[in-house]
mmCIF file of C-alpha atoms and ligand atoms in Angstrom:
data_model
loop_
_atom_site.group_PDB
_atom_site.id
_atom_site.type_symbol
_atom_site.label_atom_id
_atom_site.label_comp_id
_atom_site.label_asym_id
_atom_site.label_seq_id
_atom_site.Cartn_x
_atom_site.Cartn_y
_atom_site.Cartn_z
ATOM 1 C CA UNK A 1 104.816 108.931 77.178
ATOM 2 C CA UNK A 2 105.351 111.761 78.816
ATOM 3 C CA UNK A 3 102.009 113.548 80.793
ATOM 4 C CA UNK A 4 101.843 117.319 79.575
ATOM 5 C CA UNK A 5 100.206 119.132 82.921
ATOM 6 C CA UNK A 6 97.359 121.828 81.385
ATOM 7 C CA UNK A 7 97.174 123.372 84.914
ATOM 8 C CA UNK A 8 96.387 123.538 88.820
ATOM 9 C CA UNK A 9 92.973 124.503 89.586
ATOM 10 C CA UNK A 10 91.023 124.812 93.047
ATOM 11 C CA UNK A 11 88.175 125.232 94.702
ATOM 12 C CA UNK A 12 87.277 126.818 97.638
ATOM 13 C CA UNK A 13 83.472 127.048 97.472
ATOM 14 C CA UNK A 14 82.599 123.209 98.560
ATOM 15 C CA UNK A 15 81.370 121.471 101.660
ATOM 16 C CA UNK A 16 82.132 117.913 101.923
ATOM 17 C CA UNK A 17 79.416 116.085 103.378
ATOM 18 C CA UNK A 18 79.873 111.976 104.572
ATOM 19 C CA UNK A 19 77.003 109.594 105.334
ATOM 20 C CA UNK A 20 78.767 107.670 107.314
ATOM 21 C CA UNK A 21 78.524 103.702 107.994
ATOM 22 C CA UNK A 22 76.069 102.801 105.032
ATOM 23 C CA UNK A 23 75.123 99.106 104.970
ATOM 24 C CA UNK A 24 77.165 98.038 102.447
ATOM 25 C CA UNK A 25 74.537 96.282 100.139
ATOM 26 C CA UNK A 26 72.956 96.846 96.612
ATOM 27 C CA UNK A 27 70.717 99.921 96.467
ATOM 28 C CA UNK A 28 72.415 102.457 98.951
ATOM 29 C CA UNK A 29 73.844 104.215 96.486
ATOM 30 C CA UNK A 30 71.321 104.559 94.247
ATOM 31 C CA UNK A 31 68.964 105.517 97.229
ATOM 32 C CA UNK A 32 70.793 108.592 98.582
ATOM 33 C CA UNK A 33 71.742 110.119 95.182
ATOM 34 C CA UNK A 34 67.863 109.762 93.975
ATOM 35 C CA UNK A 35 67.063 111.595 96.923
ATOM 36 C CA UNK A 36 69.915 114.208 96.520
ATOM 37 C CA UNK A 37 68.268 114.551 92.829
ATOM 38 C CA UNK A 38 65.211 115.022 93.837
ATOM 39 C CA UNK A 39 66.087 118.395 95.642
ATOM 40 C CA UNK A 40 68.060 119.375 92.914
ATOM 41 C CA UNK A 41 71.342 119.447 94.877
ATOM 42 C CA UNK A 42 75.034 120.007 92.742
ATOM 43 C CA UNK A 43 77.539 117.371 93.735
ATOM 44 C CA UNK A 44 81.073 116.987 92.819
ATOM 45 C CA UNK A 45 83.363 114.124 93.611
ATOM 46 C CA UNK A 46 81.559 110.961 95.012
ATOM 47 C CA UNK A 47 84.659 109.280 96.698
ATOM 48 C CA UNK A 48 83.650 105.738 98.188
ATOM 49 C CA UNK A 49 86.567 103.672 99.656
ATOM 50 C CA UNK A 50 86.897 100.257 101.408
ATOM 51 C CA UNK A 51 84.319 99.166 103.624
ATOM 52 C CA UNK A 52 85.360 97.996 107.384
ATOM 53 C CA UNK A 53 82.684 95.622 109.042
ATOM 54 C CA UNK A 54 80.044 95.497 106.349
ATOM 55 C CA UNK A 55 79.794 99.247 106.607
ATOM 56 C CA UNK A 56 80.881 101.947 104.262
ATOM 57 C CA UNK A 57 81.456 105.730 104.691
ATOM 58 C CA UNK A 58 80.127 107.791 101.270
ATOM 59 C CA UNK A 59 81.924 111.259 100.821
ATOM 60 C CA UNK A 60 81.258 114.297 98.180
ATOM 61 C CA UNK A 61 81.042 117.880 97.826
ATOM 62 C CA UNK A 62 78.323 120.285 97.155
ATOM 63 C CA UNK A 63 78.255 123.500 96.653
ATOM 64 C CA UNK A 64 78.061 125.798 99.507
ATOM 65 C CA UNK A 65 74.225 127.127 98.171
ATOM 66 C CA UNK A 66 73.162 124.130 98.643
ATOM 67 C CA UNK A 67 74.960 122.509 101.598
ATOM 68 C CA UNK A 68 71.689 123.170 103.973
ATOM 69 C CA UNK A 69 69.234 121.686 101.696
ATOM 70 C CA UNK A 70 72.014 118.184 101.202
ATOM 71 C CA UNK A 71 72.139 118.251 105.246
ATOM 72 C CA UNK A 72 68.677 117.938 105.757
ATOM 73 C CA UNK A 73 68.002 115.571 102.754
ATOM 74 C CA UNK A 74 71.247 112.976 103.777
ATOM 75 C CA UNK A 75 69.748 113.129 107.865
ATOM 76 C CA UNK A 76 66.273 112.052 107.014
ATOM 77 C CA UNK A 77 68.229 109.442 104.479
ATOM 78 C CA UNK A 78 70.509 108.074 106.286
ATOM 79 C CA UNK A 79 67.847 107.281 109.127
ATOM 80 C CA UNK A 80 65.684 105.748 106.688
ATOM 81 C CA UNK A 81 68.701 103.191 105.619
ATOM 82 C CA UNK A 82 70.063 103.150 108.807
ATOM 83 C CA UNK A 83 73.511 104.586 108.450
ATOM 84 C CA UNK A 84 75.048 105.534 111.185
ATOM 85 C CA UNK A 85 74.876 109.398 110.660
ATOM 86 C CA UNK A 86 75.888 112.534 108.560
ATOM 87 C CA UNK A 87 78.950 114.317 108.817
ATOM 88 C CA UNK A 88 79.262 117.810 107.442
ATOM 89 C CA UNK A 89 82.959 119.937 106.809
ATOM 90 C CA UNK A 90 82.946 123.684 105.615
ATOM 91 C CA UNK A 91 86.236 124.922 106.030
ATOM 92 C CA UNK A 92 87.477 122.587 103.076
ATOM 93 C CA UNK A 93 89.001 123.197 99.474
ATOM 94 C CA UNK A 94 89.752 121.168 96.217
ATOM 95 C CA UNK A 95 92.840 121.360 94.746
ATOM 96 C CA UNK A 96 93.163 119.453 91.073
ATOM 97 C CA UNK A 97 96.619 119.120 88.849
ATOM 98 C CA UNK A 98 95.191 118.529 85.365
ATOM 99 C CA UNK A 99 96.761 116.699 82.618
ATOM 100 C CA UNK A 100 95.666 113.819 79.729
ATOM 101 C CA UNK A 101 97.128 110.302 81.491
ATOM 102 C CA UNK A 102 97.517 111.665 84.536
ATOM 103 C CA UNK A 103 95.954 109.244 86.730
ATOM 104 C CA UNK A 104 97.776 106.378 85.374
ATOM 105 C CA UNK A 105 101.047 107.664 86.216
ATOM 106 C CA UNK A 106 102.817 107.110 89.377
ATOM 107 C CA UNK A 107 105.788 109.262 89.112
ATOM 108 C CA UNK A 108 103.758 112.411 88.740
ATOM 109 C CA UNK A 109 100.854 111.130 91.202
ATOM 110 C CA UNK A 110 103.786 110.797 93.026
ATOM 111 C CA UNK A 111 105.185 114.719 92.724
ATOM 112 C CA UNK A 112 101.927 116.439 92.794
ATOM 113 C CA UNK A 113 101.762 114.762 96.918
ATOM 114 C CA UNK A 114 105.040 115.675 97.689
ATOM 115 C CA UNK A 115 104.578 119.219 96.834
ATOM 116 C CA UNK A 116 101.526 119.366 99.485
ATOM 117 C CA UNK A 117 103.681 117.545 101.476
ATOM 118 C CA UNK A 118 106.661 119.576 101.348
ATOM 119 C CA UNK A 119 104.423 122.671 102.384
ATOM 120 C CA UNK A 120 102.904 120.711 105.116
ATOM 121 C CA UNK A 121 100.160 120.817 104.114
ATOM 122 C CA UNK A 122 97.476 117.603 105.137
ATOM 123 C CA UNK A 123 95.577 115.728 102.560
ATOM 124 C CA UNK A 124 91.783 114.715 103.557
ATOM 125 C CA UNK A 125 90.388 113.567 101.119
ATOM 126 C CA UNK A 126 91.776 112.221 97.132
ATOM 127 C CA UNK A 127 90.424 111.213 94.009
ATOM 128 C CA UNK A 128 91.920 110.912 90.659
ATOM 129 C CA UNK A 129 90.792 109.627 87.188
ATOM 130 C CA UNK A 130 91.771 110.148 83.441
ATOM 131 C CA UNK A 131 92.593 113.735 83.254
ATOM 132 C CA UNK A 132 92.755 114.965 86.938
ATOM 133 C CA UNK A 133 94.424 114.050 90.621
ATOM 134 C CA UNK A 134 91.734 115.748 92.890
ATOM 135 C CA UNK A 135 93.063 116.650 96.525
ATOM 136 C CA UNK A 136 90.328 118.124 99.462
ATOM 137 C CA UNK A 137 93.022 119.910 102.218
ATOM 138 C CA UNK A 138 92.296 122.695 104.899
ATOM 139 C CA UNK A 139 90.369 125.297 102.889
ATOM 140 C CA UNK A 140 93.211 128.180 105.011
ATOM 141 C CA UNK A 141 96.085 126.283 102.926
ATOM 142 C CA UNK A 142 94.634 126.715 99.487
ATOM 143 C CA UNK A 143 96.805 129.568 98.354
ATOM 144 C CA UNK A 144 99.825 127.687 99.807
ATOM 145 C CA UNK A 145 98.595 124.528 97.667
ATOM 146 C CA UNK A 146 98.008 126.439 94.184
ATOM 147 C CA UNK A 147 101.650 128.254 94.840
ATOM 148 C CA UNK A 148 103.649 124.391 95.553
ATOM 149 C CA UNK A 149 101.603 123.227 92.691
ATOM 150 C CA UNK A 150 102.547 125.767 90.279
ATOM 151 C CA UNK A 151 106.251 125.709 91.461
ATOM 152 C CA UNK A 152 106.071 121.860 91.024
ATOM 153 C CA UNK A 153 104.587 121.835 87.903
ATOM 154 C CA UNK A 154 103.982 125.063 85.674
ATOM 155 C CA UNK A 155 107.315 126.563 86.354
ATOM 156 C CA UNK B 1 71.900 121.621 80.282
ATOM 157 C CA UNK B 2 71.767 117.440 78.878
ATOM 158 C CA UNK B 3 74.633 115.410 79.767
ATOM 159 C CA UNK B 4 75.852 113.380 76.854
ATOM 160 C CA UNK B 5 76.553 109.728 77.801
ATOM 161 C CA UNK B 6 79.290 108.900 75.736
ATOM 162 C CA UNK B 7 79.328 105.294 76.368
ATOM 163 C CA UNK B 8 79.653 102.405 78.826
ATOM 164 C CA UNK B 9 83.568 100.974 79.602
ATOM 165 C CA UNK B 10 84.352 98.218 81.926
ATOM 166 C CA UNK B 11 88.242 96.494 82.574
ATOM 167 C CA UNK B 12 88.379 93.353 84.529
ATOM 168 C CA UNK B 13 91.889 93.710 84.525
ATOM 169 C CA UNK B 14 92.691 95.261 88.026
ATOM 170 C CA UNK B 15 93.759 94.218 91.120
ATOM 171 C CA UNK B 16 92.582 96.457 94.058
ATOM 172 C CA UNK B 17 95.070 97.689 96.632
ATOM 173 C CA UNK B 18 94.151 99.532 99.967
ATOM 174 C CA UNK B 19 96.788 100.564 102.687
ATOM 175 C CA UNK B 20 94.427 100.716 106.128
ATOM 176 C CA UNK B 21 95.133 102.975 108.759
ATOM 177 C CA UNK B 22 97.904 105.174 107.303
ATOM 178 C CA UNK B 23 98.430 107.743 109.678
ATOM 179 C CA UNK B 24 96.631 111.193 108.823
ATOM 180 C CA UNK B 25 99.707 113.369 108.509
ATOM 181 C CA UNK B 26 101.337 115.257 105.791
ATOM 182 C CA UNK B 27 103.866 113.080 103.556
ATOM 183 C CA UNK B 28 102.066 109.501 104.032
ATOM 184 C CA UNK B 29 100.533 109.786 100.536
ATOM 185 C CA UNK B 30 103.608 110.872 99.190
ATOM 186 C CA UNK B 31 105.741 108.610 100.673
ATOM 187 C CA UNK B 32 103.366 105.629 99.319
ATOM 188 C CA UNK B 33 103.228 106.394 95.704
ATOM 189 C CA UNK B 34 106.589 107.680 96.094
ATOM 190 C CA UNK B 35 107.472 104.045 96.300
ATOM 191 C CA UNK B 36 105.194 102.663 94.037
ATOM 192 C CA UNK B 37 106.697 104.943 91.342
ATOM 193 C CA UNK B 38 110.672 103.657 92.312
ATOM 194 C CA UNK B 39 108.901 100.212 90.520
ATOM 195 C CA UNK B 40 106.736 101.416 88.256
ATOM 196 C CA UNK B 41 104.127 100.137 89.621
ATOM 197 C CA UNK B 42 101.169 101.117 87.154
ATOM 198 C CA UNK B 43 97.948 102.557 88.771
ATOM 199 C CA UNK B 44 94.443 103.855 88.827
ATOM 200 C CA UNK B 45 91.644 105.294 90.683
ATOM 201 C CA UNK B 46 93.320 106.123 93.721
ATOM 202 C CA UNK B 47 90.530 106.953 96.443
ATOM 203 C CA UNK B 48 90.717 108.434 100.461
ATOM 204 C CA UNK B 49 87.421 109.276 101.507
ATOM 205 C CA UNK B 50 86.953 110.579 105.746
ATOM 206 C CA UNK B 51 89.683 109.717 108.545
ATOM 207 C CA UNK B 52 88.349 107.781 111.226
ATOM 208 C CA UNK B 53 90.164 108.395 114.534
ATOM 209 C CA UNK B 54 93.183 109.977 113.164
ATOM 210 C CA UNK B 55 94.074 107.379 110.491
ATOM 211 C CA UNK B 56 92.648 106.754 106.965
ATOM 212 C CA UNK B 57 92.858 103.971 104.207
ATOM 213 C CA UNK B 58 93.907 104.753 101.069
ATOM 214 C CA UNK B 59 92.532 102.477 98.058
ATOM 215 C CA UNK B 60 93.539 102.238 94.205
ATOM 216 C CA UNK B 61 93.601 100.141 91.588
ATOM 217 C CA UNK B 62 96.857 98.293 89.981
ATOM 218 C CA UNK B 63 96.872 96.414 86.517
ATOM 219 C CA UNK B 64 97.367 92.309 87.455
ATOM 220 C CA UNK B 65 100.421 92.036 85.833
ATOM 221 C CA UNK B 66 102.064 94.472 88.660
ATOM 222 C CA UNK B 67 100.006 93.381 91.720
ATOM 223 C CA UNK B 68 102.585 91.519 92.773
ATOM 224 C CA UNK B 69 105.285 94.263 92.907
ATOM 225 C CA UNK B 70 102.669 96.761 94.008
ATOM 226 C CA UNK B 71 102.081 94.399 97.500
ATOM 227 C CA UNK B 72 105.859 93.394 98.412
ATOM 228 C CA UNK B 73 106.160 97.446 97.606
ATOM 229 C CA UNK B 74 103.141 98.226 99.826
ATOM 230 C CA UNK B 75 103.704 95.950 102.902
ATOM 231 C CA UNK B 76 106.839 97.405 103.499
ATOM 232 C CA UNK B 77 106.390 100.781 103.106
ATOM 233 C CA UNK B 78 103.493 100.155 105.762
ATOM 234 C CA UNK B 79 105.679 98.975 108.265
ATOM 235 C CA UNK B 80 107.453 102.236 107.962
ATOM 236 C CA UNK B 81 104.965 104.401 108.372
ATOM 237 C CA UNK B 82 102.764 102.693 110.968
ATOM 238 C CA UNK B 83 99.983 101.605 108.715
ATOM 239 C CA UNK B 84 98.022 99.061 109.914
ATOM 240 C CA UNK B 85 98.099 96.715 106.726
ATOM 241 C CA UNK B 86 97.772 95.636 103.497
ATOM 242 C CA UNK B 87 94.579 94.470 101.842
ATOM 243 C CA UNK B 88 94.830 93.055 98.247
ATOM 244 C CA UNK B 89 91.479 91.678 96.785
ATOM 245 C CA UNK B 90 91.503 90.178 92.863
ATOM 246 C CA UNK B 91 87.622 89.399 91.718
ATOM 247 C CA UNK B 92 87.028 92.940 91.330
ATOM 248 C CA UNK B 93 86.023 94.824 88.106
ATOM 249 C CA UNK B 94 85.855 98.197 87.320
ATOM 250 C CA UNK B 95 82.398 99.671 85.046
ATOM 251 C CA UNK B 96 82.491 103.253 84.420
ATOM 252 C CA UNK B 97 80.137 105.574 82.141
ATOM 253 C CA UNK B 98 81.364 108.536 80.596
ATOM 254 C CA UNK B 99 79.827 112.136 79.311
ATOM 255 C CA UNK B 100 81.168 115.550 79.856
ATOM 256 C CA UNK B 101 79.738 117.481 82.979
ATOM 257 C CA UNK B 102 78.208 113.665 83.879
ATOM 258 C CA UNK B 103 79.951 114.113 87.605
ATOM 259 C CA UNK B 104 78.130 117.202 88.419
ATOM 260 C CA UNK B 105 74.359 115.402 86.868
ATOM 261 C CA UNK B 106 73.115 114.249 90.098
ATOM 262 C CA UNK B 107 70.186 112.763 88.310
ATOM 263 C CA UNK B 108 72.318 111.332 86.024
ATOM 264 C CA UNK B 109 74.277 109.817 89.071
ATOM 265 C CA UNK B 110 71.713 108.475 91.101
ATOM 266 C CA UNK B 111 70.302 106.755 87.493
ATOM 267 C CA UNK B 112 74.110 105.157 87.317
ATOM 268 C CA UNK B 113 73.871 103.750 90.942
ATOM 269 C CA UNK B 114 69.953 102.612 90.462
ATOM 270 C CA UNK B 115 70.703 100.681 87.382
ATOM 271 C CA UNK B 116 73.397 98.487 89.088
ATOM 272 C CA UNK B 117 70.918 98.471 92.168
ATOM 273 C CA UNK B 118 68.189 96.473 90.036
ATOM 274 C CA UNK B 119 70.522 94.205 88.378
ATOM 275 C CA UNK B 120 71.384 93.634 92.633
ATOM 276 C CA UNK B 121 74.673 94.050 91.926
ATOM 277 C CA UNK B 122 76.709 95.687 95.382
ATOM 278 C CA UNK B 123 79.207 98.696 94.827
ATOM 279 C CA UNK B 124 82.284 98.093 96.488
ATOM 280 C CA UNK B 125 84.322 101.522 95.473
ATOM 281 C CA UNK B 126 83.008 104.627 93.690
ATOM 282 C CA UNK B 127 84.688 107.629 92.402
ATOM 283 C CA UNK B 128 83.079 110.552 90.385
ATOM 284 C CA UNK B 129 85.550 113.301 88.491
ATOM 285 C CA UNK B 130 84.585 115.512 85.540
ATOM 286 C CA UNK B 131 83.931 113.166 82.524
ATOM 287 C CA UNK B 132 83.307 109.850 84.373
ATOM 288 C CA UNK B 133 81.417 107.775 86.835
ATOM 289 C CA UNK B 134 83.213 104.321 87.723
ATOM 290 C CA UNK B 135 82.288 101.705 90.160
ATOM 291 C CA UNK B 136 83.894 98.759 91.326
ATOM 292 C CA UNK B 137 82.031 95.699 91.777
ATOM 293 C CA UNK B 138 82.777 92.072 92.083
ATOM 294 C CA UNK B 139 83.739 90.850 89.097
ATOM 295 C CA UNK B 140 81.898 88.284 87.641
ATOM 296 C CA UNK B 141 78.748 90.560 87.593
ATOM 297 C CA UNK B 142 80.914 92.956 85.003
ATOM 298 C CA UNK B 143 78.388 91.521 82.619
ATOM 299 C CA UNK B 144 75.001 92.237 84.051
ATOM 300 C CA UNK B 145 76.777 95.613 85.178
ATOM 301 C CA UNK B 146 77.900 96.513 81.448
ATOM 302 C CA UNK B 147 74.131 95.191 80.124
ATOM 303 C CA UNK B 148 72.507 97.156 82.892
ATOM 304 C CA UNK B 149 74.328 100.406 81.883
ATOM 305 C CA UNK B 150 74.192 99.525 78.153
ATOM 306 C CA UNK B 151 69.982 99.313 78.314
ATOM 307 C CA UNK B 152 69.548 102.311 81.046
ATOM 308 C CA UNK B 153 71.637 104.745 78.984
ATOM 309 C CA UNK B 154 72.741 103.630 75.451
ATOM 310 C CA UNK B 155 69.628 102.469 73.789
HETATM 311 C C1 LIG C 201 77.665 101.345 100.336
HETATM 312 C C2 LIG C 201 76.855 101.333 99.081
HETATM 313 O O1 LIG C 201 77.609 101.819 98.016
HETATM 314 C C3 LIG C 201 76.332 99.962 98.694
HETATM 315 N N1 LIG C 201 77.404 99.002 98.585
HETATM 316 C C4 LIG C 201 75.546 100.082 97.397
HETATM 317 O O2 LIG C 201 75.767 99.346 96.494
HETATM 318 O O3 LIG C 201 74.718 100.914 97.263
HETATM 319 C C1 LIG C 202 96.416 109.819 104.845
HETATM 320 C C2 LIG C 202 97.357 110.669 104.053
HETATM 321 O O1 LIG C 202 96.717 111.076 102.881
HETATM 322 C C3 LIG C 202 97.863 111.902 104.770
HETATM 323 N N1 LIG C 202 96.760 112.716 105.244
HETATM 324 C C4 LIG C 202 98.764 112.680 103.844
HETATM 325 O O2 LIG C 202 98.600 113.827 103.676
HETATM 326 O O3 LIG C 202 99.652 112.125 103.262
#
C-alpha cells in the first residue's frame, strides 16, 4: 500500500555522543544506560551497529542541557568497562521523514536519501523504525535538508 | 510523565544484512537502497552508527524470503562503490518493546537492556526511535529474551 508521508521534522538541539569499542558481551548495555539514568540524562536514538573484533561502538543523542553531565558520566563508564573511549559531536542535527510503514519500504527509504544526496549533503548517522527514517547530517545543512525533504515529499 | 509499555514483540523472521566500509560520502546510502528498491527487496531497521577512518557500515534487516536477492543485490552494488564487503548472518532475532515516549525513558531503557543482561543474553544491534526499543540478539535466546521482557515489564 501506498506510505502517506505526515511530515519532515528536525532537530538541531542534540549532541551525539559514542562510547566507542564496548566489549561486546551481555551487560554493557544495560550498564551505561543505568548509569545515564541515574543522572537523569534525556537520550534520543540509541543506534548500535555491527561489531568489528569483538568490539562495538554505541551512539545516541542528548540534549544539549545535558551533554556535560552524559560526558562526564560515559568517561568514568567507559573506563570502568573498559571501552576504548568517548567521543562527543556538537555541530550535529536530526532530520526525520515521518509516515505509518515507512521503514518497511524501500522505494521511499530509497527517495528520502537521494534528496540529501542530491543536495550534497553527507549522512552520519541513520536510524529508522515503524513510523520514521531518522538521518544525523552537519547541523550547517539542516535548512538545506528540511527544504530537499519538503520538495521530495510534501510538495 | 509514566511511559506506557504497550507490550513485548519479537520476529525471528529476519536475515541481517551489513555493507562494511561504504565510503562516507554523499549518495552511498542512496545508491544502496536505491538498488535494493529496483528488487523489492523488503526491509527493516536500517542502522549507521560513527565512521571510522572515513568509511562506515551500514546494517538492516531483510525478511528470509528476500535474503537471497537482497545479497546478489548488495555484493554488487559494493563493488561499485568501493565497499569493502558483504556480511549476511541468519540466527538472528529481533525483540522489541513498545510505549509512546519509551525512546526518550532512559530509565525505562537501561531496565530494557538490564533485563536481557540477567537472562545473559548479548545484544548484537540496537536501535531506539519514538514508540520502540528493539534489539537484535541471537536467535535461539528469542525465548528467554521475550520471557525476560514479558516478567520485567508486563506483569
Ligand atoms: C555492546 C553491548 O551492546 C553488549 N553486546 C551488550 O549486550 O551489552
Ligand atoms: C555512509 C553513507 O551513509 C554516506 N555518508 C552517505 O551519505 O550516503
Amino acid at each position: 500500500e501506498d506510505v502517506i508521508i505526515r511530515g519532515v521534522t528536525s532537530s538541531a538541539d542534540e549532541v551525539k555522543m559514542v562510547v566507542e569499542g564496548v566489549p561486546d558481551v551481555p551487560g554493557m548495555a544495560a550498564r551505561i544506560f543505568g548509569d545515564l539514568a541515574k543522572r537523569n540524562v534525556k537520550i534520543d536514538m540509541i543506534i548500535q551497529a555491527m561489531k568489528r573484533e569483538a568490539v562495538n561502538d554505541i551512539a545516541f543523542c542528548v540534549a544539549r542541557e545535558d551533554a556535560e553531565a552524559a560526558r562526564e558520566v560515559l568517561e568514568s563508564t567507559a573506563r570502568d568497562i573498559g571501552a576504548q573511549g568517548v567521543h562527543v559531536e556538537d555541530n550535529v542535527a536530526k532530520v526525520s521523514v515521518i509516515g505509518a510503514g515507512i521503514s518497511q519500504d524501500v522505494s521511499v527509504t530509497a527517495a528520502v536519501f537521494s534528496a540529501l544526496a542530491e543536495a550534497g549533503i553527507n549522512i552520519d548517522m541513520i536510524s529508522t523504525s515503524g513510523i520514521r527514517i531518522s538521518c544525523i547530517i552537519s547541523r550547517d545543512r539542516v535548512e538545506d535538508a528540511v527544504r530537499a525533504l519538503h520538495r521530495r515529499f510534501c510538495e
